[in-house]
Coordinates of C-alpha atoms in Angstrom, one line a residue:
X1 CA 87.4 -33.6 0.0
X2 CA 87.2 -30.0 -1.2
X3 CA 83.5 -28.9 -1.6
X4 CA 82.7 -27.9 -5.1
X5 CA 81.8 -24.2 -5.5
X6 CA 79.7 -23.3 -8.5
X7 CA 81.1 -20.1 -9.9
X8 CA 79.8 -18.5 -13.2
X9 CA 80.8 -15.3 -14.9
X10 CA 78.0 -12.7 -14.8
X11 CA 77.4 -10.2 -17.5
X12 CA 76.3 -7.0 -15.8
X13 CA 73.9 -4.5 -17.4
X14 CA 76.8 -2.2 -18.1
X15 CA 78.4 -4.9 -20.3
X16 CA 81.2 -5.8 -17.9
X17 CA 81.8 -9.4 -17.0
X18 CA 82.9 -10.6 -13.6
X19 CA 82.7 -13.7 -11.5
X20 CA 80.0 -12.5 -9.2
X21 CA 77.3 -15.0 -9.8
X22 CA 77.7 -18.3 -7.8
X23 CA 75.7 -20.9 -5.9
X24 CA 75.4 -19.7 -2.4
X25 CA 74.5 -23.1 -1.0
X26 CA 77.8 -24.6 -2.1
X27 CA 79.7 -21.9 0.0
X28 CA 78.0 -22.8 3.2
X29 CA 77.4 -26.4 2.7
X30 CA 74.7 -26.5 5.4
X31 CA 71.1 -25.5 5.8
X32 CA 70.7 -22.0 7.3
X33 CA 70.4 -21.8 11.1
X34 CA 67.7 -19.5 12.2
X35 CA 68.6 -17.1 15.0
X36 CA 65.8 -18.1 17.3
X37 CA 66.6 -21.8 17.0
X38 CA 70.3 -21.1 17.5
X39 CA 69.7 -19.1 20.7
X40 CA 67.5 -21.9 22.1
X41 CA 70.2 -24.5 21.3
X42 CA 73.0 -22.6 22.8
X43 CA 71.1 -21.4 25.9
X44 CA 69.6 -24.9 26.5
X45 CA 72.8 -26.6 26.5
X46 CA 75.0 -24.4 28.7
X47 CA 76.9 -26.1 31.4
X48 CA 78.9 -22.8 32.2
X49 CA 78.6 -19.3 30.8
X50 CA 82.1 -19.0 29.5
X51 CA 83.0 -17.3 26.1
X52 CA 82.8 -19.2 22.9
X53 CA 84.3 -18.1 19.7
X54 CA 82.6 -20.8 17.9
X55 CA 79.1 -19.7 19.1
X56 CA 79.9 -16.0 18.4
X57 CA 80.5 -16.8 14.7
X58 CA 77.5 -19.1 14.5
X59 CA 75.2 -16.4 16.0
X60 CA 76.6 -13.6 13.8
X61 CA 76.4 -15.8 10.7
X62 CA 72.7 -16.5 11.5
X63 CA 72.0 -12.9 12.1
X64 CA 73.3 -11.7 8.8
X65 CA 71.7 -14.6 6.9
X66 CA 68.2 -15.0 8.5
X67 CA 65.8 -12.5 7.1
X68 CA 63.1 -13.8 9.4
X69 CA 64.9 -12.6 12.5
X70 CA 63.8 -9.0 13.7
X71 CA 64.0 -7.3 17.0
X72 CA 61.7 -4.6 18.4
X73 CA 63.4 -1.2 19.0
X74 CA 62.0 0.7 22.1
X75 CA 62.3 4.3 23.0
X76 CA 61.2 6.4 26.0
X77 CA 57.5 5.8 25.0
X78 CA 57.6 2.2 23.9
X79 CA 58.0 0.4 20.6
X80 CA 59.5 2.6 17.8
X81 CA 60.0 0.0 15.0
X82 CA 61.6 -3.3 13.9
X83 CA 65.2 -3.9 12.9
X84 CA 66.5 -6.8 10.8
X85 CA 70.2 -7.3 10.8
X86 CA 70.0 -9.5 7.6
X87 CA 68.3 -6.8 5.6
X88 CA 70.6 -4.2 6.8
X89 CA 73.7 -6.3 5.9
X90 CA 72.4 -7.3 2.5
X91 CA 71.6 -3.5 1.9
X92 CA 75.1 -2.5 2.7
X93 CA 76.7 -5.2 0.5
X94 CA 74.3 -4.2 -2.2
X95 CA 75.5 -0.7 -2.0
X96 CA 79.2 -1.9 -2.2
X97 CA 78.6 -4.2 -5.3
X98 CA 76.6 -1.4 -7.0
X99 CA 79.6 1.2 -6.5
X100 CA 82.4 -1.2 -7.3
X101 CA 80.9 -3.0 -10.2
X102 CA 79.0 0.1 -11.5
X103 CA 75.7 -1.6 -11.9
X104 CA 72.1 -0.6 -10.7
X105 CA 71.0 -0.9 -7.2
X106 CA 68.3 -3.3 -8.2
X107 CA 70.9 -5.6 -9.9
X108 CA 73.2 -5.5 -6.8
X109 CA 70.3 -6.4 -4.6
X110 CA 69.4 -9.3 -6.8
X111 CA 72.9 -10.6 -6.3
X112 CA 72.5 -10.4 -2.4
X113 CA 69.1 -12.1 -2.4
X114 CA 69.2 -15.4 -0.3
X115 CA 72.9 -14.8 0.4
X116 CA 74.3 -17.1 3.1
X117 CA 77.2 -15.6 5.1
X118 CA 80.3 -17.8 5.2
X119 CA 82.1 -18.7 8.5
X120 CA 85.0 -16.5 7.6
X121 CA 82.9 -13.5 6.9
X122 CA 80.9 -13.9 10.2
X123 CA 84.2 -14.2 12.0
X124 CA 85.3 -10.8 10.4
X125 CA 82.1 -9.2 11.5
X126 CA 82.6 -10.5 15.1
X127 CA 86.0 -9.0 15.1
X128 CA 84.9 -5.6 13.7
X129 CA 81.9 -5.5 16.1
X130 CA 84.0 -6.0 19.1
X131 CA 86.7 -3.6 18.0
X132 CA 84.1 -0.9 17.3
X133 CA 83.0 -1.1 20.9
X134 CA 86.5 -0.9 22.2
X135 CA 87.5 1.9 19.8
X136 CA 84.4 4.0 20.4
X137 CA 84.5 3.7 24.2
X138 CA 88.1 5.1 24.0
X139 CA 86.5 8.4 23.0
X140 CA 85.1 8.7 26.4
X141 CA 81.5 8.7 25.1
X142 CA 78.8 6.4 26.3
X143 CA 77.4 3.8 23.9
X144 CA 73.8 2.9 24.0
X145 CA 73.0 -0.7 22.9
X146 CA 69.4 0.5 22.3
X147 CA 66.1 -0.2 24.0
X148 CA 64.8 -3.8 23.7
X149 CA 61.6 -5.4 24.9
X150 CA 63.0 -5.8 28.5
X151 CA 66.4 -3.9 28.6
X152 CA 67.8 -0.4 28.1
X153 CA 71.7 -1.0 28.4
X154 CA 74.5 1.5 27.9
X155 CA 78.3 1.1 28.4
X156 CA 80.9 3.6 29.3
X157 CA 84.7 3.1 29.8
X158 CA 86.2 4.1 33.1
X159 CA 89.7 4.5 34.5
X160 CA 90.5 2.4 37.5
X161 CA 93.4 3.8 39.5
X162 CA 96.2 1.7 40.9
X163 CA 95.4 0.3 44.3
X164 CA 97.1 -2.0 46.9
X165 CA 95.1 -4.8 48.4
X166 CA 96.0 -7.3 51.0
X167 CA 95.2 -11.0 50.5
X168 CA 95.9 -13.8 52.9
X169 CA 98.9 -15.9 52.1
X170 CA 99.8 -19.2 53.8
X171 CA 103.2 -18.8 55.5
X172 CA 103.5 -21.9 57.6
X173 CA 101.8 -24.1 60.1
X174 CA 100.7 -23.4 63.7
X175 CA 101.7 -25.6 66.7
X176 CA 98.1 -27.2 66.5
X177 CA 98.6 -28.1 62.9
X178 CA 96.3 -25.5 61.5
X179 CA 97.6 -23.3 58.6
X180 CA 99.2 -20.0 59.5
X181 CA 98.4 -16.9 57.2
X182 CA 99.8 -13.5 56.9
X183 CA 98.4 -10.5 55.0
X184 CA 100.3 -10.1 51.6
X185 CA 100.0 -6.7 50.1
X186 CA 99.4 -6.8 46.3
X187 CA 99.6 -3.9 43.9
X188 CA 96.9 -3.8 41.2
X189 CA 98.1 -1.5 38.2
X190 CA 95.8 1.2 36.9
X191 CA 93.6 -0.1 34.1
X192 CA 90.5 0.3 32.0
X193 CA 87.1 -1.1 32.9
X194 CA 83.4 -0.8 31.8
X195 CA 80.7 0.9 33.7
X196 CA 77.2 -0.7 32.8
X197 CA 74.1 1.4 33.1
X198 CA 70.9 -0.8 32.9
X199 CA 67.9 0.7 34.8
X200 CA 64.6 -0.8 34.5
X201 CA 63.2 0.6 31.2
X202 CA 60.2 3.1 31.5
X203 CA 58.2 0.9 29.0
X204 CA 58.4 -2.2 31.3
X205 CA 55.3 -2.3 33.3

């Protein structure tokens, strides 16, 4: 069954009409997941720490939809402020709506109030976030992930030169029945890697 999406044509203050007013709940179909609950759910049920595209999208969707989720930003001297991904995202979208639809900022902000990010939108944001890191690191500059309550992590791309390593390879069986090995040289091509810099933050006592 295709979920019903309630769409209505909205008359903007400038007199234009467009299908920008809709029932956000009908798009998601589920109650909003809070970021803190989602982190606890995922971390509490891990059997192995492998990547999960599904969980990436769920966490991104929650971050952009949950106005109660904030993180403390730390600098050299300790706490510097709070950051809310949801507020930042809604502010960005409001700016786009205001520019494209040529309406007031207040009207555009009203459109984004209580907006719940769709799975496809969260997936696109995950893709862009990953590609930004890859693209920016290609410039050779370090990227700071920002100080948090117990971390201060930065990343930098590094070039790994081609190398030759030897690995044991089974080539037969000895007279006593034990396996016989020989050193097998293997060439590892030059490639890119990441250097992680994560010292103990100065504000952690």
